[in-house]
PDB file of C-alpha atoms in Angstrom:
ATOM      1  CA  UNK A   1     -16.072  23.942   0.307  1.00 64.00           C
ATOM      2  CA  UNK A   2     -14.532  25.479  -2.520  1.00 79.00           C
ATOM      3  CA  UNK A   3     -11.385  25.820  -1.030  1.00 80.00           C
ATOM      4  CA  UNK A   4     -11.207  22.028  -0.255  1.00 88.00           C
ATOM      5  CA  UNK A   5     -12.268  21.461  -3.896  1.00 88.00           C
ATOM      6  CA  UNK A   6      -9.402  23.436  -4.971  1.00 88.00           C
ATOM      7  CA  UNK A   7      -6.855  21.663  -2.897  1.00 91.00           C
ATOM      8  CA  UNK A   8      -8.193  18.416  -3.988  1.00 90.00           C
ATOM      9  CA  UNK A   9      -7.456  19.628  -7.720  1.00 89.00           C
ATOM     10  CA  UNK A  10      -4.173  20.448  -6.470  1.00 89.00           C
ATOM     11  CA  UNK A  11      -3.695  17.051  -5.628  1.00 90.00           C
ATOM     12  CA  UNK A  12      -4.970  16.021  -8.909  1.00 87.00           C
ATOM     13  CA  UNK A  13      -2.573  17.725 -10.756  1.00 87.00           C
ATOM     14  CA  UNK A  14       0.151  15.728 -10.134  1.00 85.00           C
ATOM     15  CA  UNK A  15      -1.530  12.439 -11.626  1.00 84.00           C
ATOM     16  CA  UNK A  16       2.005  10.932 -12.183  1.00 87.00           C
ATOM     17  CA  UNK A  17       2.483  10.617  -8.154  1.00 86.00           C
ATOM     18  CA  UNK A  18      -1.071   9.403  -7.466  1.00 88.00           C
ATOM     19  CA  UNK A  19      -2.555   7.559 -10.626  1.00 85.00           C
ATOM     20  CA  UNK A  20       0.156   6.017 -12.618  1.00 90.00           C
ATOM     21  CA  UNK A  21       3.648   6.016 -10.869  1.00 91.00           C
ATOM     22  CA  UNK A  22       2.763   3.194  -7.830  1.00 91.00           C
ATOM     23  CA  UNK A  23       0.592   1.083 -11.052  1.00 92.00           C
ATOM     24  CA  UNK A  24       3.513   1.198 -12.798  1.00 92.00           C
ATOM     25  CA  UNK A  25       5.647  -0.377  -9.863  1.00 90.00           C
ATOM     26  CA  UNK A  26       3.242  -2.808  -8.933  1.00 90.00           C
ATOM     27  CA  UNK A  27       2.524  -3.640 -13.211  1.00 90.00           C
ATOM     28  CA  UNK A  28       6.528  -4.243 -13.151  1.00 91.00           C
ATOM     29  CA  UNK A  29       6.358  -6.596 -10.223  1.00 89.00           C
ATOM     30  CA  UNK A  30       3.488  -8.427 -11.331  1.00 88.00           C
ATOM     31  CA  UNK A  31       5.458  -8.960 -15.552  1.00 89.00           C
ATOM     32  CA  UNK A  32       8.728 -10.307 -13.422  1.00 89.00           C
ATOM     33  CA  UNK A  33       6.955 -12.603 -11.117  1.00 86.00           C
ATOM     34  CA  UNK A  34       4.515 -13.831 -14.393  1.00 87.00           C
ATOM     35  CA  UNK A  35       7.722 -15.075 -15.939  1.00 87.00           C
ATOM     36  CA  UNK A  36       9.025 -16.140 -13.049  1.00 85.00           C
ATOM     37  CA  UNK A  37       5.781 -18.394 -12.938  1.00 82.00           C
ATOM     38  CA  UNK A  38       6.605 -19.774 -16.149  1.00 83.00           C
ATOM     39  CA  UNK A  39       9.274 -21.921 -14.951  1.00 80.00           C
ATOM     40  CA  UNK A  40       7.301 -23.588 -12.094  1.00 73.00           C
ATOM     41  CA  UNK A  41       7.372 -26.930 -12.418  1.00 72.00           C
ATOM     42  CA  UNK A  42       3.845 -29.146 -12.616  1.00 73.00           C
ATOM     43  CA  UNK A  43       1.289 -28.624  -9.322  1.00 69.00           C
ATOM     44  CA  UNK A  44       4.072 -25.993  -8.275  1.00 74.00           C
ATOM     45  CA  UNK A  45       2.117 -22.567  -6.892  1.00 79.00           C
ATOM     46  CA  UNK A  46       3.956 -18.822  -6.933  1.00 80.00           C
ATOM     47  CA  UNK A  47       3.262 -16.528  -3.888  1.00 77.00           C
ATOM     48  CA  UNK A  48       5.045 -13.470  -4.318  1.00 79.00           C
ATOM     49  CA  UNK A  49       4.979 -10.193  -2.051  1.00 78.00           C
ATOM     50  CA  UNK A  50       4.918  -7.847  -4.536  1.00 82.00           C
ATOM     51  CA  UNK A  51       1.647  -6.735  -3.626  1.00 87.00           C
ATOM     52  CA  UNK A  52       3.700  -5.083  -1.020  1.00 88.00           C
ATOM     53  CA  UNK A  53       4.981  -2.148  -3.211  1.00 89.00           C
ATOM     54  CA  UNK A  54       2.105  -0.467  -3.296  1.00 92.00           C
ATOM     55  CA  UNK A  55       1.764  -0.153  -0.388  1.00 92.00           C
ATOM     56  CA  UNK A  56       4.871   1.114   0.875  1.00 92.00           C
ATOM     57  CA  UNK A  57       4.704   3.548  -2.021  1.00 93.00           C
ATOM     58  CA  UNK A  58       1.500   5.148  -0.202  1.00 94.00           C
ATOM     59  CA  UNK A  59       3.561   5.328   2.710  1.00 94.00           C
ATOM     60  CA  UNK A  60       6.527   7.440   0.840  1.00 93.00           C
ATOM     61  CA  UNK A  61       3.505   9.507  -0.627  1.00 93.00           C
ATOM     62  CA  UNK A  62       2.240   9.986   2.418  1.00 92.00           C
ATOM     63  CA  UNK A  63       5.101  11.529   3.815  1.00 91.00           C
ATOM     64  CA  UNK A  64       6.028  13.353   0.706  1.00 91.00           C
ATOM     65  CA  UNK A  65       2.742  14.917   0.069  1.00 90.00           C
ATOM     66  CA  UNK A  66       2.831  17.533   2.602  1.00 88.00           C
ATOM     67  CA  UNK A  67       6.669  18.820   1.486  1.00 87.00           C
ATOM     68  CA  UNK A  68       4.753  19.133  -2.002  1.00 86.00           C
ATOM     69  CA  UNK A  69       1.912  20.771  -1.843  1.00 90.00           C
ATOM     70  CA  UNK A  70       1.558  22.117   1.770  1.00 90.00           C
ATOM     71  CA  UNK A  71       4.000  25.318   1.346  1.00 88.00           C
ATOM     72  CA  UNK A  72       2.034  26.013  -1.786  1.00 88.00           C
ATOM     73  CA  UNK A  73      -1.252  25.724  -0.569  1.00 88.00           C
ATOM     74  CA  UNK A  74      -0.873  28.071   2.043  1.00 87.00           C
ATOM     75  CA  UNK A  75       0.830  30.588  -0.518  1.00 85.00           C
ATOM     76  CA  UNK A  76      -2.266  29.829  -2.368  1.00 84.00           C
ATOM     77  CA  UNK A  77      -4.435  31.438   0.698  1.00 85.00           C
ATOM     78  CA  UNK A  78      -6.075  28.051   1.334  1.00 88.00           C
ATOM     79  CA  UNK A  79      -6.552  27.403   5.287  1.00 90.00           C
ATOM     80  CA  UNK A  80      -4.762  24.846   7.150  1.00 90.00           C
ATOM     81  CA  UNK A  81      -8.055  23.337   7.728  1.00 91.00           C
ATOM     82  CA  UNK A  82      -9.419  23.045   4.189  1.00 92.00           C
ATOM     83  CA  UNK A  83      -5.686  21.777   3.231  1.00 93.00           C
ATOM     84  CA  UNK A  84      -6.098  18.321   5.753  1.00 93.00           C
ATOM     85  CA  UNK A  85      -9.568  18.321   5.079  1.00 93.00           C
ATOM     86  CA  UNK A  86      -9.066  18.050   0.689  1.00 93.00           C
ATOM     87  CA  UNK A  87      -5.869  15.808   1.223  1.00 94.00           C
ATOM     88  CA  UNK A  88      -8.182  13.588   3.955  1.00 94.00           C
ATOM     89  CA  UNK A  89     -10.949  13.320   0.898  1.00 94.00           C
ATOM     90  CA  UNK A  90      -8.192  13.637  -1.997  1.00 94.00           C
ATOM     91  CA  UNK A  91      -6.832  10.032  -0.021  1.00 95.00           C
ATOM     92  CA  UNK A  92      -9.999   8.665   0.475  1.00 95.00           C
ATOM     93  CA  UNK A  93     -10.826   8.576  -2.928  1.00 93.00           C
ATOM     94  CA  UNK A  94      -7.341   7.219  -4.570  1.00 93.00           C
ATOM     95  CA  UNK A  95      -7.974   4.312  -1.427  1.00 95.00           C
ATOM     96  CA  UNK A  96     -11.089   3.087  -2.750  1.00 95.00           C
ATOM     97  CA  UNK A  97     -10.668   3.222  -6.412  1.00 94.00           C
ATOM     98  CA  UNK A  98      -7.031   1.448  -5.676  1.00 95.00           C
ATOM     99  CA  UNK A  99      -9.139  -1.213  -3.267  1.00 94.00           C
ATOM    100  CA  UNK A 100     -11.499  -1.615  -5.972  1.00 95.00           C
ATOM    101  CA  UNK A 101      -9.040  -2.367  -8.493  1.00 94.00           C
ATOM    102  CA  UNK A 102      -7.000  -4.675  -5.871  1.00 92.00           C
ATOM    103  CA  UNK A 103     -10.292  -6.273  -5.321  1.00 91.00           C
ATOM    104  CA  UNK A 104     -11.030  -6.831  -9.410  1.00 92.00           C
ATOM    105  CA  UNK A 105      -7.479  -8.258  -9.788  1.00 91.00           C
ATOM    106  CA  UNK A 106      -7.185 -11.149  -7.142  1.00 88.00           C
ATOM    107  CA  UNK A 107     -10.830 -11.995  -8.516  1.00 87.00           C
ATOM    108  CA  UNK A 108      -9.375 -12.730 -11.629  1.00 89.00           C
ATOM    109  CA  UNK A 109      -6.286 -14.299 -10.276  1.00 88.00           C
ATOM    110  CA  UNK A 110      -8.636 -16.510  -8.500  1.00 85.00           C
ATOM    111  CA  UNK A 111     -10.755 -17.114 -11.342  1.00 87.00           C
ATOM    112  CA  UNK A 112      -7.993 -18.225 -13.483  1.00 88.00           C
ATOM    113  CA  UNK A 113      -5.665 -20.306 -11.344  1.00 84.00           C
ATOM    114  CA  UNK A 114      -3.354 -17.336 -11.166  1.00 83.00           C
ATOM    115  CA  UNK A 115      -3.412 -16.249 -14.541  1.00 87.00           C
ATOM    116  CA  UNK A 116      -2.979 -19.680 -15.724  1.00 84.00           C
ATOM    117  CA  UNK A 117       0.477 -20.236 -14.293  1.00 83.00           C
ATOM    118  CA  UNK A 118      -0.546 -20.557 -10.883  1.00 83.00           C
ATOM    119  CA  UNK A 119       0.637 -17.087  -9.495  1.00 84.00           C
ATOM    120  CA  UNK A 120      -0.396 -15.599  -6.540  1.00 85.00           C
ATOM    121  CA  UNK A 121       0.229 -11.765  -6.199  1.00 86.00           C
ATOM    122  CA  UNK A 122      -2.757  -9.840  -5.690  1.00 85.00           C
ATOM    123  CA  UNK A 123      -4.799 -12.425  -3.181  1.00 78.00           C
ATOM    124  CA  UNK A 124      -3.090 -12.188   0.093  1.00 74.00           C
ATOM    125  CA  UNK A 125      -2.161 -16.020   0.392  1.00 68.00           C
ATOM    126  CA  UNK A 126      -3.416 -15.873   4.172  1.00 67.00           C
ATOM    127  CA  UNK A 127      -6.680 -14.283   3.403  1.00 68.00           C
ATOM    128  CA  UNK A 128      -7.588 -17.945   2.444  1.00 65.00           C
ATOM    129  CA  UNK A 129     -11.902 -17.725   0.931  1.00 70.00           C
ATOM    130  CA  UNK A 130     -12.575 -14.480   2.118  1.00 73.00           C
ATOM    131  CA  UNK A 131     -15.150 -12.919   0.806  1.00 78.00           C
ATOM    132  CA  UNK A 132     -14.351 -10.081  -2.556  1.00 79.00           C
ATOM    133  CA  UNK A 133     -16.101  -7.410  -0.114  1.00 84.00           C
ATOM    134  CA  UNK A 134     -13.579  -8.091   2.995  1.00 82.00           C
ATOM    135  CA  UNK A 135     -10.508  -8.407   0.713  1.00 84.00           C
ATOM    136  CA  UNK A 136     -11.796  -5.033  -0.717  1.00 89.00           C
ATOM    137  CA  UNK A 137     -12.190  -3.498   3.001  1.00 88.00           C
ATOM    138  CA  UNK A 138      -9.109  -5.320   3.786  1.00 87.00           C
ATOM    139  CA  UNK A 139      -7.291  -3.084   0.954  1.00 91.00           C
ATOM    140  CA  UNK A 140      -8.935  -0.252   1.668  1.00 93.00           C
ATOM    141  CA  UNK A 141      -7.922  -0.248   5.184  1.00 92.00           C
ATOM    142  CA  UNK A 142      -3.774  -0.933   4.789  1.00 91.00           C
ATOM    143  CA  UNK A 143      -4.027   2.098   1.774  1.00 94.00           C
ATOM    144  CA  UNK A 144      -5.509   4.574   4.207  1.00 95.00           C
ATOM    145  CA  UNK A 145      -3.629   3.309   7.417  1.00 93.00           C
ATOM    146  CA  UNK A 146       0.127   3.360   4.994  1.00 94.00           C
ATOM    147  CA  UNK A 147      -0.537   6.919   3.444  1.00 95.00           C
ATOM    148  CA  UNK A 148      -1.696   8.386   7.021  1.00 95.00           C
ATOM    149  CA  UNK A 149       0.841   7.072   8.450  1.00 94.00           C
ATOM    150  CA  UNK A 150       3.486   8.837   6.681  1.00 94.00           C
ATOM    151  CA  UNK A 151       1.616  11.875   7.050  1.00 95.00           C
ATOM    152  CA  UNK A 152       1.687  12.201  10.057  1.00 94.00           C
ATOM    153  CA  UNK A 153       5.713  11.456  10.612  1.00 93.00           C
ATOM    154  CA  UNK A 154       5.646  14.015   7.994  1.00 92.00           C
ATOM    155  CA  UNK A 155       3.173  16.418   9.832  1.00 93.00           C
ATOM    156  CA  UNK A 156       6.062  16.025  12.786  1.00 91.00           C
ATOM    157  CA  UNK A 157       8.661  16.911  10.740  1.00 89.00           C
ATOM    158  CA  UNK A 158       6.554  20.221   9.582  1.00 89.00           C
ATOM    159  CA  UNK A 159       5.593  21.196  13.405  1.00 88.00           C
ATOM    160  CA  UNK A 160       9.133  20.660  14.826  1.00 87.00           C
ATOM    161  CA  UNK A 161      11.555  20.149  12.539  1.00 84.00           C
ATOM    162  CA  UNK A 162      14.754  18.029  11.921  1.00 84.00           C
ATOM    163  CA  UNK A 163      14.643  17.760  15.767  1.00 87.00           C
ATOM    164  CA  UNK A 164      11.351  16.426  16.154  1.00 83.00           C
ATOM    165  CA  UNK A 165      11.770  13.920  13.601  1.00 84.00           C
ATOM    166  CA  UNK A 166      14.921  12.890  15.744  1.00 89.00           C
ATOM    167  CA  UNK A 167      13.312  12.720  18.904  1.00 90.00           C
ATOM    168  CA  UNK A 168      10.092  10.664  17.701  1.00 84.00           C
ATOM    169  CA  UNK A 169      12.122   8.098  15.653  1.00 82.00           C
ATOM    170  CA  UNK A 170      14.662   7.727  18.858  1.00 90.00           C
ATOM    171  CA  UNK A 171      11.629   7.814  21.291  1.00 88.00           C
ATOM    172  CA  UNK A 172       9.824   5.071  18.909  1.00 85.00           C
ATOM    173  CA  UNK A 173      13.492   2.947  19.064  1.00 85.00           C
ATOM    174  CA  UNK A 174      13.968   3.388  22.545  1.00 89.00           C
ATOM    175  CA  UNK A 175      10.028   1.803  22.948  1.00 88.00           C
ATOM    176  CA  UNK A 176      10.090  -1.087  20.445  1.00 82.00           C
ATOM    177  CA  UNK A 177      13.283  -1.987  21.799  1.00 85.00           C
ATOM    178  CA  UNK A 178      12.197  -1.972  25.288  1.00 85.00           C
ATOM    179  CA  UNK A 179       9.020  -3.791  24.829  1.00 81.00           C
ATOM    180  CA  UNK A 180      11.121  -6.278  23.189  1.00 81.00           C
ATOM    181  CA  UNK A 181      13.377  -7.344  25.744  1.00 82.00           C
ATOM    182  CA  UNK A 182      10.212  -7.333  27.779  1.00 80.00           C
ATOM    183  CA  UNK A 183       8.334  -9.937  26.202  1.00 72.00           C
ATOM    184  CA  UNK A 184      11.807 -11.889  25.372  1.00 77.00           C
ATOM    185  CA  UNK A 185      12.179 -11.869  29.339  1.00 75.00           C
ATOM    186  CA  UNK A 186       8.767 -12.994  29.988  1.00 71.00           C
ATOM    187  CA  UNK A 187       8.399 -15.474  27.259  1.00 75.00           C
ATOM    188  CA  UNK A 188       5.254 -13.728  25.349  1.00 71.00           C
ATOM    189  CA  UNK A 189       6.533 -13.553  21.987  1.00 70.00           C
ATOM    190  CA  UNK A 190       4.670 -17.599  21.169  1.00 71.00           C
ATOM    191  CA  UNK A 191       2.175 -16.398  23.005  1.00 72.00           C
ATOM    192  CA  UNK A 192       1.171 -13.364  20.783  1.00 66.00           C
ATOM    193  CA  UNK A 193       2.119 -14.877  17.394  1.00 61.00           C
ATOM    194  CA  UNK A 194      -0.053 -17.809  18.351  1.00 70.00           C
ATOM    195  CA  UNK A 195      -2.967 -15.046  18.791  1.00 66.00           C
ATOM    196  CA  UNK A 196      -2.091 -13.533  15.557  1.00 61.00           C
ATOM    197  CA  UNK A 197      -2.031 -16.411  14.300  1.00 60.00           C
ATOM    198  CA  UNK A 198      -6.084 -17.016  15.105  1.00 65.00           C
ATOM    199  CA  UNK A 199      -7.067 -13.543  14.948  1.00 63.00           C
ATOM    200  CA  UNK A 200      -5.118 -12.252  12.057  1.00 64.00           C
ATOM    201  CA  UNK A 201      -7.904 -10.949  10.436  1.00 68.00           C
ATOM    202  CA  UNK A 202      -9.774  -9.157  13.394  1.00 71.00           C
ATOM    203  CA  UNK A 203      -5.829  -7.313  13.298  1.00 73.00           C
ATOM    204  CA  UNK A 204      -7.300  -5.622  10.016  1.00 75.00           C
ATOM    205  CA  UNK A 205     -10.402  -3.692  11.549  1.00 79.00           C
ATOM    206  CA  UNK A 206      -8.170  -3.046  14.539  1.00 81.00           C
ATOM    207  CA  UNK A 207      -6.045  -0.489  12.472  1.00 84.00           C
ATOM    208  CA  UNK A 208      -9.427   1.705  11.470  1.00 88.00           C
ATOM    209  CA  UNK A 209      -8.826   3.456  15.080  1.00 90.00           C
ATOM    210  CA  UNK A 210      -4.957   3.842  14.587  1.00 91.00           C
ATOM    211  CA  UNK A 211      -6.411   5.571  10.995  1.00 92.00           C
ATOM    212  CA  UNK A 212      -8.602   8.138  13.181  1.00 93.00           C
ATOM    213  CA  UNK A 213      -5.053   8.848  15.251  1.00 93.00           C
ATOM    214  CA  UNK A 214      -3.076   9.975  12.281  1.00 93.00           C
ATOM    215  CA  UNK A 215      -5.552  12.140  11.328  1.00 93.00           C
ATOM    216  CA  UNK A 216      -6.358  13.598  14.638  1.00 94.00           C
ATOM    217  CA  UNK A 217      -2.721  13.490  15.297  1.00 93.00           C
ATOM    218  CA  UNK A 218      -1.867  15.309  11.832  1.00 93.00           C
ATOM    219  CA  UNK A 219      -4.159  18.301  11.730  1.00 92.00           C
ATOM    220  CA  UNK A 220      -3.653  18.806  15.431  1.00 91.00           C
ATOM    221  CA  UNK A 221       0.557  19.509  14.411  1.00 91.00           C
ATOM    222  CA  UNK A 222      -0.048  21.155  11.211  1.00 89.00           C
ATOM    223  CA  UNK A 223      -2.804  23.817  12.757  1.00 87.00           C
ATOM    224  CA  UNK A 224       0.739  24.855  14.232  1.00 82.00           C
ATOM    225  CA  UNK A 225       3.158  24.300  11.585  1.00 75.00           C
ATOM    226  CA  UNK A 226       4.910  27.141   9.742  1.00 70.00           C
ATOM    227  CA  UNK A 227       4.806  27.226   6.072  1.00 63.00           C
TER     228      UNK A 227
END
């Protein structure tokens, strides 16, 4: 346990990466759109994606995590093992204090018409009344599924190389594009986005599993990866 305490101040260390860097992207985004917002015109609503950036920026840390720190750690003595397991809890922890915040801020938005010039960036406009719980576990759930994600295309790259990376992304082209043409042929595509379009939300809880891949998926490649 130790070990996995020590990796998890390892993380910690770089606060700039995990604590203020993606709040100052997403602080940016909201001061552009707010003036923006000050031009709408009477009973005129803002909805802007620039909730978005955070969470792309998890995915980029997720993926650039493991160039960082993994090399080191192992230099360090600390065991593959106790490495996935304090970046696993090191994640964890930045998702729910970054849901929680999430969660505070479209409360307020919500609370005061958009910050009083009806503008819509931290409520998902789609999420409609949901409750401040399921907008929280909403959050919490695209922050763990984006930063997983990219670590386990990163894990890849670790195991196998510049190769790997080349056969996975072709491999995952060669797929998407097939399964396109299949459902153009068959004439799915209304089909599913009328589904979507009534189960968006169930969508959300569906990518909890896909979470459990990544990690299975990532400390399965990197019990094998060199330093």
């Amino acid at each position: 346990m130790n070990r996995v305490s020590n990796v998890i101040k390892l993380h910690m260390r770089n606060k700039m990466s995990w604590l203020v860097v993606p709040w100052i992207i997403l602080g940016l985004n909201f001061v552009i759109s707010f003036f923006i917002a000050l031009s709408l015109n009477e009973g005129e609503t803002m909805n802007t994606g620039g909730l978005a950036s955070i969470f792309i920026y998890t995915l980029v840390s997720g993926a650039v995590t493991l160039k960082d720190t993994f090399p080191f750690a192992l230099g360090l003595s600390i065991r593959r093992k106790d490495y996935f397991v304090g970046t696993a809890l090191t994640t964890f922890l930045y998702s729910i204090c970054t849901a929680a915040l999430l969660m505070i801020l479209s409360f307020i938005e919500e609370s005061t018409g958009g910050w009083g010039v009806r503008l819509h960036i931290f409520k998902i406009a789609f999420l409609g009344d949901t409750s401040p719980i399921a907008v929280f576990g909403i959050y919490l759930i695209l922050l763990l599924q984006m930063y997983f994600l990219g670590f386990a295309i990163s894990s890849i790259h670790r195991r196998f190389g510049a190769l790997g990376m080349l056969i996975f992304f072709a491999v995952t082209f060669l797929i998407g594009t097939g399964g396109s043409m299949l459902l153009s042929q068959f004439g799915l595509w209304g089909s599913i986005f009328s589904w979507i379009g009534q189960h968006y939300l169930e969508l959300f809880w569906w990518m909890v599993p896909l979470v459990a891949i990544y990690l299975l998926a990532a400390y399965g490649l990197l019990r094998r990866a060199a330093a």
